[in-house]
Amino acid sequence: MRILFLLLALASFGSCFISKDMLKQAQRISENGILEVDDPRFDILFDGPKDYYLIVLFTATKVNAGCSACDAFGPMFKTVARSYVANYPDSKRVFFAEADFGDNREHFKQLQMNTVPHLWIYPPSELTESEIQAIEPADWKSIANVTSPHMVYRPPDKFITARDTDGGELHFAQFLSEVLHTNIVLQKPFDVAVFLQYFSITFAVVFALKKRGQRIWGRLQKYYLYCFLSILSILISVSGFNFSTQRQVPFLARNDKGQIMYLSGGTHYQFGSEMLISAGFYVLLGVTTVLLITWVPKLKDHTKRGLATLVLTGVLFVLYCMLGTVFHSKDSSYPYVPLSIPVF
């Protein structure tokens, strides 16, 4: 929805000041709570001081620009804008606008904006409403305009390239929440496909429990199952799984020479492969220790028992040295390496 009625309102009041009430009226009749901007109305929205936040998306979706990033980020911007308006329907503190290249060619050229999308956040001016009203319209552009100081939001490439709408919306909403000091709860439309997916899974689980509940319950009472689940949960906890998933770290990387790197430098970061490496060492060390404690004492032949103890102790020592070497490669000050055995 265009903001043409704003021009009429401005003309009737004989002023260049866009009040929050005018913007609120435009917001209520706009799609997704976003004000659309075009060349004739561009300066009216940007020029002059403001007593509100103005969040503007510069994009190119109305022309054949082939901007895949614009197509990917546009829905995220609209969802967050719609959610904010739904969360705070009477708020006059924040307004969202969209300037498309197809409608604002001249101003895009003046700004030398050769790439899109861009998202700029204009904070309120440090002026009172009475001070704003006292400024002559002719001086407004020199006080504030589209190039005035603003914050810039750059969506992470991983959300754009993978078209991860849910992750991108959440990241943008969290960013705005920190800037605006306001909690934004995303308002998502009802997704029938997701509902059917969860319904089908739940139905299948309930049906299986009803048909084979006794057999499944009998298996759940087995000792070894709890041991396996306990060990698995421990390995997930100590291998850095949470860090890797939260930071979206790569599984492997290459150095400047193009060689594959299995270990990252430093103790404050890791690759995905290091989860498997550390978990593998812990499993082998654990199995060796368990064999020494439970299996070796059961050997009746003293010679075999001594040989098994010697072999398993040697394996335990070698594994520990290999694990210590891995730690030392990440932290050169790590002192507990009796014998350096490079692995990678």
XYZ file of C-alpha atoms in Angstrom:
344
model
C 0.000 0.000 0.000
C 1.453 3.344 -1.033
C 1.787 6.225 1.383
C 0.103 8.661 -0.993
C -2.337 9.783 1.695
C 0.656 11.075 3.637
C 1.323 13.609 0.912
C -2.263 14.780 1.118
C -2.022 15.043 4.865
C 1.197 16.994 4.600
C -0.271 19.352 2.063
C -3.316 19.974 4.218
C -1.181 20.772 7.223
C 1.279 22.836 5.209
C 4.237 21.125 6.878
C 6.966 18.624 6.014
C 6.773 16.943 9.391
C 5.526 13.359 9.332
C 4.023 12.683 12.717
C 3.867 9.279 14.317
C 0.084 9.370 14.010
C 0.353 9.707 10.213
C 2.788 6.818 10.000
C 0.583 4.727 12.256
C -2.383 5.260 9.937
C -0.249 4.233 6.973
C 0.986 1.190 8.855
C -2.525 0.005 9.680
C -3.610 -0.104 6.044
C -0.299 -1.460 4.699
C 0.528 -5.082 3.975
C 2.427 -6.778 6.812
C 2.748 -3.393 8.540
C 5.416 -2.274 6.039
C 5.368 1.148 4.340
C 6.267 1.004 0.653
C 8.446 3.845 -0.596
C 8.905 5.156 -4.142
C 10.855 8.024 -5.746
C 8.223 10.800 -5.338
C 7.814 10.032 -1.638
C 11.366 8.979 -0.794
C 12.639 12.234 0.703
C 9.439 12.817 2.668
C 10.059 9.682 4.709
C 13.776 10.117 5.274
C 14.351 13.874 5.592
C 14.122 15.572 8.932
C 14.575 14.440 12.550
C 12.487 11.589 13.915
C 11.121 10.645 17.311
C 10.789 6.965 16.370
C 12.838 4.084 14.961
C 12.688 3.651 11.189
C 13.745 0.226 9.848
C 14.183 0.229 6.070
C 14.881 -2.650 3.700
C 16.501 -1.675 0.395
C 15.795 -4.490 -2.037
C 15.151 -5.379 -5.682
C 12.289 -7.805 -6.193
C 10.073 -5.858 -8.606
C 12.588 -5.893 -11.448
C 14.361 -8.734 -13.194
C 17.515 -8.215 -11.138
C 18.073 -11.860 -10.291
C 18.668 -11.009 -6.629
C 18.353 -14.355 -4.876
C 19.411 -12.797 -1.565
C 16.517 -10.323 -1.851
C 14.080 -13.155 -2.492
C 15.459 -15.074 0.495
C 15.561 -12.224 3.028
C 12.315 -10.507 1.985
C 9.988 -13.056 3.652
C 12.099 -12.951 6.832
C 11.804 -9.154 6.984
C 8.047 -9.296 6.437
C 7.523 -11.941 9.110
C 9.434 -9.969 11.736
C 7.683 -6.713 10.783
C 4.263 -8.383 10.902
C 5.137 -9.990 14.242
C 6.205 -6.686 15.807
C 2.996 -4.979 14.706
C 0.971 -7.917 16.042
C 2.841 -7.862 19.366
C 2.504 -4.087 19.776
C -0.522 -2.956 17.724
C -0.722 0.482 19.359
C 3.000 1.215 19.361
C 4.246 4.348 17.589
C 7.870 3.714 18.470
C 8.991 1.579 15.507
C 8.050 1.674 11.823
C 9.097 -0.641 8.993
C 9.546 0.463 5.381
C 10.651 -1.119 2.121
C 12.340 0.672 -0.774
C 12.490 -1.389 -3.961
C 14.921 -0.544 -6.748
C 12.093 -0.784 -9.267
C 10.312 2.144 -7.580
C 13.353 4.162 -6.449
C 15.871 4.044 -9.284
C 16.959 7.677 -8.993
C 17.555 7.536 -5.269
C 19.424 4.232 -5.522
C 21.715 5.913 -8.084
C 22.216 8.928 -5.814
C 23.137 6.622 -2.949
C 25.428 4.637 -5.285
C 23.749 1.531 -3.959
C 24.974 -1.106 -6.401
C 24.222 -4.154 -4.256
C 21.137 -5.284 -2.382
C 19.660 -6.160 0.015
C 20.558 -3.640 2.722
C 18.751 -3.146 5.993
C 19.281 0.188 7.752
C 17.937 1.136 11.155
C 17.532 4.843 11.909
C 17.355 5.611 15.636
C 15.264 8.466 17.048
C 16.797 11.916 16.836
C 18.081 13.412 20.068
C 15.505 16.182 19.946
C 12.247 16.763 21.745
C 8.994 16.993 19.801
C 8.817 20.758 20.393
C 12.361 21.200 19.082
C 11.479 19.176 15.990
C 8.378 21.268 15.349
C 10.473 24.472 15.630
C 12.804 23.488 12.769
C 12.123 25.201 9.452
C 11.169 22.732 6.683
C 13.933 24.128 4.471
C 16.526 23.043 7.030
C 15.259 19.529 7.555
C 17.375 17.788 4.926
C 20.568 19.309 6.333
C 19.687 17.979 9.806
C 18.662 14.436 8.856
C 18.295 12.483 5.613
C 18.760 9.008 4.184
C 22.542 9.152 4.725
C 22.237 10.122 8.398
C 23.931 7.859 10.967
C 22.194 4.507 11.113
C 22.766 0.917 12.158
C 23.234 -1.784 9.570
C 21.968 -5.352 9.849
C 23.659 -7.982 7.706
C 21.908 -11.365 7.718
C 24.389 -14.260 8.034
C 25.124 -15.919 4.706
C 24.182 -19.336 6.073
C 20.533 -18.267 6.360
C 20.497 -16.713 2.889
C 22.292 -19.401 0.889
C 20.433 -22.243 2.596
C 17.152 -20.272 2.582
C 16.784 -21.107 6.255
C 13.708 -18.951 6.838
C 13.123 -20.045 10.429
C 16.730 -19.465 11.468
C 16.934 -16.141 9.607
C 13.717 -14.825 11.137
C 14.821 -15.769 14.624
C 18.270 -14.174 14.166
C 16.784 -10.924 12.814
C 14.145 -10.807 15.564
C 16.793 -11.305 18.251
C 18.925 -8.544 16.725
C 16.006 -6.099 16.703
C 15.021 -7.100 20.234
C 18.492 -6.120 21.445
C 18.490 -2.846 19.513
C 14.970 -1.827 20.485
C 15.103 -3.314 24.009
C 11.785 -4.951 23.215
C 10.853 -8.615 23.073
C 9.600 -9.716 19.644
C 7.580 -12.935 19.544
C 7.424 -14.293 16.011
C 3.904 -14.777 14.689
C 4.026 -17.679 12.255
C 1.046 -18.721 10.124
C -0.373 -22.164 10.763
C 1.644 -24.668 8.717
C -0.549 -27.596 7.723
C 2.407 -29.628 6.427
C 4.264 -29.385 9.750
C 1.080 -30.273 11.655
C 0.510 -33.362 9.497
C 4.131 -34.396 9.936
C 4.021 -34.261 13.736
C 0.553 -35.791 13.805
C 1.717 -38.738 11.684
C 4.784 -39.333 13.874
C 2.744 -39.137 17.086
C 0.078 -41.457 15.688
C 2.697 -43.988 14.587
C 4.377 -43.980 18.019
C 1.076 -44.374 19.874
C -0.018 -47.172 17.507
C 3.294 -49.006 17.977
C 3.074 -48.707 21.760
C -0.474 -50.037 21.728
C 0.339 -53.015 19.502
C 3.717 -53.949 20.967
C 3.773 -52.106 24.265
C 4.625 -55.128 26.416
C 7.498 -56.210 24.186
C 8.922 -52.691 24.006
C 8.598 -52.224 27.772
C 10.410 -55.519 28.334
C 13.312 -54.366 26.182
C 13.470 -51.004 27.924
C 14.036 -52.793 31.222
C 17.249 -54.401 29.973
C 20.453 -53.345 31.730
C 22.570 -52.945 28.611
C 20.181 -50.480 27.002
C 20.562 -48.067 29.914
C 24.331 -48.476 29.812
C 24.377 -47.664 26.106
C 22.134 -44.607 26.493
C 24.176 -43.357 29.463
C 27.472 -43.686 27.601
C 25.990 -42.046 24.508
C 24.736 -39.057 26.503
C 28.137 -38.679 28.180
C 29.956 -38.732 24.835
C 27.579 -36.119 23.402
C 28.200 -33.902 26.420
C 32.011 -34.094 26.460
C 32.674 -34.100 22.706
C 31.518 -30.514 22.091
C 28.301 -31.400 20.286
C 26.401 -28.382 21.649
C 29.209 -25.997 20.702
C 29.401 -27.368 17.161
C 25.660 -27.221 16.529
C 25.154 -23.778 18.083
C 28.092 -22.236 16.208
C 27.333 -24.123 12.978
C 31.015 -25.043 12.655
C 32.267 -26.781 9.490
C 32.988 -30.499 9.703
C 36.376 -30.108 8.010
C 38.442 -27.216 6.664
C 41.454 -26.625 4.428
C 44.598 -24.642 5.169
C 46.340 -22.157 2.867
C 47.955 -25.026 0.969
C 44.628 -26.745 0.324
C 45.326 -29.583 2.748
C 42.495 -30.970 4.858
C 42.591 -29.888 8.509
C 41.096 -32.311 11.004
C 41.946 -30.177 14.049
C 41.511 -26.454 14.515
C 44.162 -24.313 16.167
C 43.449 -23.189 19.708
C 41.252 -24.514 22.478
C 38.393 -22.055 21.988
C 37.207 -23.490 18.665
C 36.779 -26.868 17.029
C 35.691 -28.493 13.784
C 32.874 -31.002 13.575
C 35.390 -33.795 12.991
C 36.834 -33.214 16.465
C 33.590 -34.465 18.000
C 34.164 -37.884 16.430
C 37.898 -37.846 17.177
C 37.487 -37.099 20.883
C 34.501 -39.454 21.247
C 36.446 -42.211 19.498
C 39.398 -41.875 21.862
C 37.119 -41.897 24.912
C 35.340 -45.033 23.689
C 38.621 -46.880 23.043
C 40.066 -45.803 26.398
C 36.852 -46.831 28.147
C 36.672 -50.235 26.443
C 40.326 -50.951 27.246
C 39.842 -50.015 30.893
C 36.698 -52.148 31.194
C 38.505 -55.142 29.680
C 41.327 -54.734 32.196
C 38.858 -54.641 35.079
C 36.295 -57.247 34.043
C 37.793 -59.609 31.445
C 41.410 -60.089 32.492
C 40.646 -61.307 36.053
C 38.432 -64.041 34.602
C 41.343 -65.645 32.726
C 42.384 -68.745 34.627
C 45.755 -69.169 32.922
C 48.300 -66.965 34.710
C 50.446 -66.594 31.592
C 47.503 -65.464 29.468
C 46.348 -63.155 32.225
C 49.753 -61.510 32.473
C 50.090 -61.222 28.692
C 46.593 -59.734 28.370
C 47.343 -57.265 31.149
C 50.592 -56.224 29.449
C 48.959 -55.809 26.032
C 45.936 -53.889 27.300
C 48.107 -51.663 29.498
C 50.296 -50.915 26.473
C 47.237 -50.119 24.357
C 45.956 -47.868 27.143
C 49.293 -46.035 27.283
C 49.456 -45.563 23.499
C 45.891 -44.306 23.317
C 46.541 -41.832 26.136
C 49.693 -40.571 24.400
C 47.796 -40.131 21.130
C 45.005 -38.230 22.886
C 47.569 -36.102 24.736
C 49.288 -35.313 21.430
C 45.951 -34.121 20.018
C 45.486 -31.833 23.028
C 49.059 -30.575 22.688
C 48.519 -29.710 19.018
C 45.620 -27.453 20.075
C 47.376 -26.057 23.144
C 51.186 -26.062 23.079
C 51.319 -25.423 26.854
C 49.564 -28.737 27.649
C 52.188 -30.588 29.767
C 50.771 -34.097 30.230
C 52.170 -35.852 27.166
C 54.591 -38.628 28.190
C 55.225 -39.612 24.554
C 54.301 -37.623 21.450
C 52.487 -39.802 18.905
C 51.169 -37.602 16.042
C 47.806 -38.714 14.702
C 46.876 -36.006 12.175
